[in-house]
């Protein structure tokens, strides 16, 4: 019989009693999940709470990151930059369903939350709900599976096929070092929110969204400016009601707006991007410019650096966001040359880089990705480095703390 | 065996067919949405119809991205195991 460290999961406020079930044996190689229900029902949203006693190998410490985005799943540029920071390319699971939304690299697994749709395309049509509506999603399953993976237990996760609109047979997800859950509702359910070690919300303004969707869809014969516009407008009420409110819970928000450097610009090519970073988040120290906590406005172009039109403008300062203290770093404009990028990097602090020029190197590695010449690429890369830093801090602190059995 | 880059990186017949299929679905769903919304633009049916358009448009864009930027056919690992199937015929046109 193997000895197994026993501990209860976090964020439960009911008392747990541990009793050995009669017919279970614990093998030293497997993780077992045993559910116990408490006698009192606590009325948290989602029903009764239960104690979970997990028996797992001591090194299963999956860090969970949530990313809220309305741009499809797993193949987004942000994900590719993020996985690249950790090294290795993220690939769909080999030999599995070719329509899987999952991406796996050495360190990270990216799960698309659309896989937790409770209604497929036909079902949603029948019920009259969009994919944005919480009623189309199984938050109980999302919570159970993310919690299981976080505790080191592999799960059979459903696959939502975006081409057929059907739910395909599940695929096995083994606990990675870093789990990223990406999609429309990573922070919608409170229980799932509590599992996240870090969360990001990608907030695209309407004008930029329109410009991006035009770029995405105009080559399609079925589309026109009108249809692209109509699609955005029709989804807006559900988006505003269900998706947008999540941004108040995010540790970092990347806000993408039209530029202020070009009057009346509506091409959406030059962007103003704001990185809104919550203060007081464990293992996360916001990036700053020159002097932490002060307010700075900076135009790097001048005598030392020549920029082409419309140039680059930075600002940094403290602010409040939905009642939280935040620091905001903002970039408006574009990088034209490598030396502009490295010049900017050398003036930013708290980047969590491992060597001077790492941000520039990461940006250059993916020079063909969208946003590589503006704040979207820059801030996505920086957030990637911050997540690496957070992961290393969490891992270091967990290895140091001895495992203890809980008292009943 | 040469890989024709003209098809936007679709190496296998199955993927080429999938691309065409998605374009057709997009066309169809846009027409459906316009029809459904004629009566009431704020109805649930109208919202759902345009959401479907968004879903398939994104699916097509993801496929395009995979093929053109990443240059990887999604059927690659499936076709290594099953080279004889219809969808794993290498694209010649």
XYZ file of C-alpha atoms in Angstrom, chain A residues 11-395:
385
model
C -11.589 27.772 -1.305
C -13.973 25.512 0.520
C -15.592 26.919 3.573
C -17.308 23.817 4.839
C -15.661 21.409 7.229
C -14.441 18.127 5.871
C -14.270 14.819 7.591
C -12.006 12.204 6.219
C -13.054 8.597 6.410
C -11.660 5.673 4.484
C -14.060 4.128 2.000
C -14.268 0.382 2.311
C -13.386 -0.800 -1.172
C -10.798 1.591 -2.535
C -7.125 0.928 -2.744
C -4.587 3.554 -3.677
C -1.915 2.631 -6.120
C 1.315 4.565 -5.926
C 1.227 5.465 -9.589
C -2.231 6.869 -9.906
C -4.042 9.857 -8.586
C -7.391 9.094 -7.089
C -10.177 11.490 -6.526
C -12.586 10.772 -3.752
C -15.610 12.957 -3.172
C -17.206 13.422 0.193
C -20.263 15.504 0.832
C -20.600 17.567 3.969
C -23.673 17.218 6.135
C -24.497 20.913 5.951
C -25.295 22.348 2.560
C -23.646 25.654 1.920
C -25.594 27.712 -0.537
C -22.862 28.829 -2.880
C -23.863 29.405 -6.440
C -23.926 26.107 -8.249
C -25.354 23.909 -5.543
C -23.899 22.027 -2.619
C -20.196 22.020 -1.939
C -18.253 18.882 -1.332
C -14.909 18.055 0.169
C -12.370 16.700 -2.200
C -9.551 14.661 -0.817
C -6.916 14.125 -3.428
C -4.147 11.639 -3.279
C -1.544 12.755 -5.724
C 2.139 12.653 -6.412
C 3.918 15.495 -4.643
C 5.078 17.286 -7.753
C 1.710 17.925 -9.377
C 1.450 21.668 -9.173
C -0.420 22.825 -12.208
C -0.599 26.587 -12.487
C -3.847 27.707 -14.088
C -4.130 30.803 -16.247
C -7.398 32.190 -17.588
C -7.609 34.187 -20.799
C -10.844 35.825 -21.864
C -10.935 36.555 -25.571
C -13.520 36.663 -28.331
C -11.194 35.614 -31.081
C -11.576 31.883 -31.332
C -9.506 29.428 -29.401
C -6.018 28.254 -28.959
C -4.778 29.441 -32.288
C -4.819 33.052 -31.235
C -1.636 35.056 -31.449
C -1.629 35.627 -27.712
C -1.512 31.906 -27.038
C 1.278 31.370 -29.492
C 3.367 34.134 -27.940
C 2.677 32.817 -24.470
C 3.662 29.239 -25.200
C 6.723 30.505 -27.041
C 7.983 32.271 -23.893
C 8.120 28.878 -22.232
C 9.877 27.387 -25.212
C 8.616 24.938 -27.749
C 5.782 25.280 -30.186
C 2.276 24.405 -29.143
C 0.701 21.722 -31.306
C -2.679 20.036 -31.418
C -2.624 16.600 -29.765
C -1.088 14.130 -32.184
C -3.183 11.295 -33.502
C -6.379 12.624 -32.016
C -9.388 14.394 -33.453
C -8.078 16.774 -36.158
C -10.717 19.259 -35.054
C -9.456 19.370 -31.477
C -9.111 22.896 -30.117
C -6.421 21.911 -27.633
C -2.785 22.932 -27.957
C 0.034 21.167 -26.146
C 3.668 22.135 -25.711
C 6.324 20.922 -23.255
C 5.181 23.083 -20.412
C 1.718 24.239 -21.334
C -1.642 22.899 -22.368
C -4.190 25.332 -23.780
C -7.817 24.338 -23.466
C -10.602 26.027 -25.378
C -13.588 26.686 -23.152
C -15.978 26.138 -26.061
C -15.370 22.471 -25.297
C -17.668 22.999 -22.300
C -20.659 23.963 -24.435
C -23.666 22.151 -23.042
C -25.588 22.879 -26.221
C -24.278 22.219 -29.697
C -25.144 24.455 -32.642
C -28.521 22.811 -33.193
C -29.299 22.860 -29.497
C -28.495 26.559 -29.267
C -30.683 27.304 -32.266
C -33.564 25.407 -30.679
C -33.213 27.186 -27.367
C -32.560 30.563 -28.979
C -29.252 31.159 -27.168
C -25.918 32.282 -28.542
C -22.589 30.710 -27.563
C -22.012 33.821 -25.438
C -24.954 32.936 -23.201
C -24.060 31.099 -19.982
C -27.010 28.797 -20.615
C -25.058 27.269 -23.507
C -22.166 26.274 -21.236
C -21.658 23.616 -18.560
C -19.897 25.470 -15.764
C -20.186 22.542 -13.368
C -18.145 20.367 -15.702
C -15.701 23.179 -16.417
C -15.143 23.623 -12.698
C -14.789 19.895 -11.946
C -12.323 19.284 -14.730
C -10.159 22.359 -14.187
C -10.039 21.512 -10.499
C -9.092 17.922 -11.255
C -6.315 18.924 -13.644
C -5.055 21.453 -11.127
C -4.803 18.676 -8.537
C -2.847 16.453 -10.880
C -5.636 14.266 -12.243
C -6.106 13.619 -15.960
C -9.588 14.180 -17.379
C -11.600 13.168 -20.428
C -12.595 16.520 -21.788
C -15.335 16.921 -24.412
C -14.445 18.403 -27.791
C -16.642 21.016 -29.402
C -16.186 20.853 -33.148
C -16.405 24.383 -34.577
C -16.782 23.142 -38.129
C -19.643 20.695 -37.651
C -21.091 22.477 -34.615
C -21.301 19.148 -32.769
C -19.855 17.803 -29.552
C -17.300 15.135 -30.466
C -16.048 12.265 -28.272
C -13.750 13.420 -25.463
C -9.962 13.603 -25.485
C -7.670 12.845 -22.565
C -6.011 15.868 -20.995
C -3.077 15.092 -18.738
C -2.102 17.675 -16.128
C 0.577 19.986 -17.546
C 2.844 22.340 -15.643
C 0.765 25.261 -16.898
C -2.865 25.003 -17.908
C -4.326 27.867 -19.889
C -8.075 28.052 -20.217
C -9.001 30.316 -23.067
C -12.391 31.397 -24.276
C -15.428 33.488 -23.620
C -16.098 32.598 -19.978
C -12.933 31.791 -18.005
C -13.919 34.191 -15.219
C -17.670 33.914 -15.361
C -18.148 31.212 -12.729
C -16.889 32.127 -9.272
C -15.628 28.607 -8.519
C -13.550 28.550 -11.705
C -12.275 32.057 -10.962
C -10.968 30.872 -7.622
C -8.903 28.201 -9.378
C -7.063 30.717 -11.534
C -3.552 31.712 -10.508
C -3.654 34.575 -13.010
C -6.248 35.943 -15.364
C -6.159 38.155 -18.429
C -8.949 39.876 -20.320
C -8.415 40.996 -23.901
C -10.637 44.040 -24.317
C -11.002 45.055 -27.958
C -12.895 48.260 -28.631
C -15.748 48.190 -31.119
C -13.945 50.163 -33.792
C -10.900 47.921 -33.671
C -13.077 44.783 -33.569
C -14.846 45.960 -36.707
C -11.554 46.677 -38.488
C -10.132 43.280 -37.501
C -13.217 41.393 -38.562
C -13.174 43.171 -41.907
C -9.592 42.007 -42.379
C -10.615 38.526 -41.338
C -13.759 38.141 -43.421
C -13.622 40.397 -46.481
C -11.846 37.709 -48.520
C -14.831 35.417 -47.995
C -17.289 35.544 -50.866
C -20.196 35.079 -48.501
C -19.361 38.243 -46.575
C -19.784 41.953 -47.153
C -19.260 45.017 -44.982
C -22.942 44.856 -44.056
C -22.882 41.240 -42.961
C -19.716 41.758 -40.923
C -21.253 44.783 -39.214
C -24.586 43.014 -38.659
C -22.876 40.057 -37.024
C -21.008 42.274 -34.554
C -24.142 44.289 -33.758
C -26.321 41.227 -33.216
C -23.831 39.662 -30.786
C -23.221 42.866 -28.877
C -26.088 42.646 -26.337
C -25.032 39.160 -25.187
C -21.385 40.189 -25.260
C -22.058 43.221 -23.062
C -24.247 41.247 -20.693
C -22.155 38.119 -20.216
C -18.578 38.574 -21.418
C -17.626 42.175 -20.769
C -18.360 42.165 -16.999
C -15.581 39.577 -16.512
C -12.935 42.230 -17.016
C -13.386 43.514 -13.490
C -12.006 40.199 -12.206
C -8.938 40.101 -14.432
C -5.451 40.582 -12.986
C -4.407 42.147 -16.279
C -6.517 43.712 -18.993
C -5.124 44.443 -22.441
C -7.294 47.148 -23.911
C -7.010 47.766 -27.651
C -8.246 51.096 -28.969
C -7.874 53.195 -32.113
C -4.843 55.468 -32.176
C -4.970 59.034 -30.959
C -1.918 59.957 -33.018
C -3.761 60.177 -36.325
C -6.870 62.355 -36.380
C -9.962 60.563 -37.671
C -8.122 57.312 -38.293
C -10.558 54.483 -38.858
C -8.345 51.937 -40.529
C -7.477 50.309 -37.259
C -3.927 49.745 -38.386
C -2.223 51.990 -35.836
C -3.334 51.069 -32.355
C -3.372 52.466 -28.888
C -2.929 49.644 -26.408
C -3.268 49.857 -22.639
C -1.952 47.267 -20.221
C -4.030 47.602 -17.063
C -2.354 45.739 -14.211
C -3.977 45.104 -10.876
C -1.943 46.045 -7.814
C -1.551 43.641 -4.946
C -1.777 40.422 -6.949
C 0.390 37.690 -5.465
C 3.488 36.833 -7.536
C 2.748 39.655 -9.994
C 4.650 42.928 -10.024
C 3.369 45.427 -12.602
C 5.681 46.727 -15.316
C 6.542 50.399 -14.972
C 8.172 53.261 -16.775
C 10.956 55.242 -15.075
C 9.432 55.712 -11.634
C 6.971 53.286 -10.102
C 3.700 54.817 -8.987
C 4.283 58.173 -10.629
C 2.634 59.486 -13.796
C 4.760 59.618 -16.921
C 4.219 60.651 -20.494
C 7.045 59.662 -22.821
C 7.770 60.093 -26.507
C 10.936 58.111 -27.219
C 11.384 59.592 -30.695
C 13.709 62.577 -30.842
C 17.407 63.132 -30.947
C 18.506 59.634 -29.979
C 15.810 57.749 -31.840
C 14.267 58.583 -35.187
C 10.785 57.226 -35.754
C 8.646 57.402 -38.842
C 5.078 58.700 -38.864
C 3.022 58.553 -36.683
C 5.688 57.775 -34.102
C 5.357 56.219 -30.668
C 3.917 57.612 -27.452
C 4.008 55.955 -24.048
C 2.292 56.784 -20.833
C 2.288 55.199 -17.417
C 0.526 55.934 -14.181
C -1.668 54.738 -11.333
C -5.428 54.563 -11.726
C -8.485 52.766 -10.405
C -10.380 50.191 -12.422
C -13.717 48.898 -11.128
C -12.735 49.898 -7.643
C -9.273 48.288 -7.748
C -5.919 50.027 -7.628
C -4.166 49.506 -10.948
C -1.116 50.639 -12.860
C -1.623 51.406 -16.515
C 1.097 51.260 -19.143
C 0.017 52.563 -22.508
C 1.589 52.514 -25.962
C 0.197 54.358 -28.954
C 1.833 53.968 -32.372
C 4.070 51.446 -34.044
C 7.597 50.124 -34.097
C 9.245 50.395 -37.474
C 12.688 49.174 -36.654
C 14.447 46.882 -34.269
C 16.341 49.667 -32.553
C 13.081 51.392 -31.591
C 11.985 48.227 -29.836
C 15.215 47.712 -27.949
C 15.320 51.378 -26.976
C 11.829 51.115 -25.496
C 12.652 47.862 -23.714
C 15.700 49.417 -22.088
C 13.508 52.065 -20.461
C 10.873 49.740 -19.028
C 11.271 48.190 -15.570
C 9.936 45.084 -13.842
C 9.707 43.210 -17.110
C 10.627 39.842 -15.547
C 13.087 39.203 -18.359
C 15.960 36.801 -17.779
C 18.361 38.852 -19.843
C 18.529 42.294 -21.406
C 16.762 42.326 -24.743
C 14.568 39.298 -24.075
C 11.363 41.154 -24.941
C 12.870 42.296 -28.233
C 14.113 38.796 -28.948
C 10.667 37.306 -28.362
C 9.055 39.939 -30.569
C 11.567 39.281 -33.352
C 11.030 35.542 -33.090
C 7.460 36.135 -34.165
C 7.830 39.143 -36.400
C 5.237 37.655 -38.729
C 2.539 37.472 -36.043
C -0.120 40.195 -36.104
C 0.620 42.982 -33.669
C 4.375 42.535 -33.780
C 4.898 46.193 -34.491
C 2.607 47.649 -31.837
C 1.423 47.475 -28.249
C -0.610 44.295 -28.704
C 2.467 42.213 -29.468
C 4.581 44.070 -26.922
C 2.128 43.701 -24.047
C 1.203 40.120 -24.893
C 4.911 39.273 -24.803
C 5.371 41.104 -21.493
C 2.356 39.332 -19.986
C 3.890 36.054 -21.153
C 7.082 36.861 -19.247
C 5.058 37.860 -16.197
C 3.275 34.514 -16.310
C 6.613 32.727 -16.498
C 7.758 34.678 -13.469
C 4.538 33.883 -11.620
C 4.895 30.200 -12.453
C 8.453 30.090 -11.172
C 7.517 31.856 -7.963
C 4.559 29.564 -7.311
C 6.600 26.454 -8.061
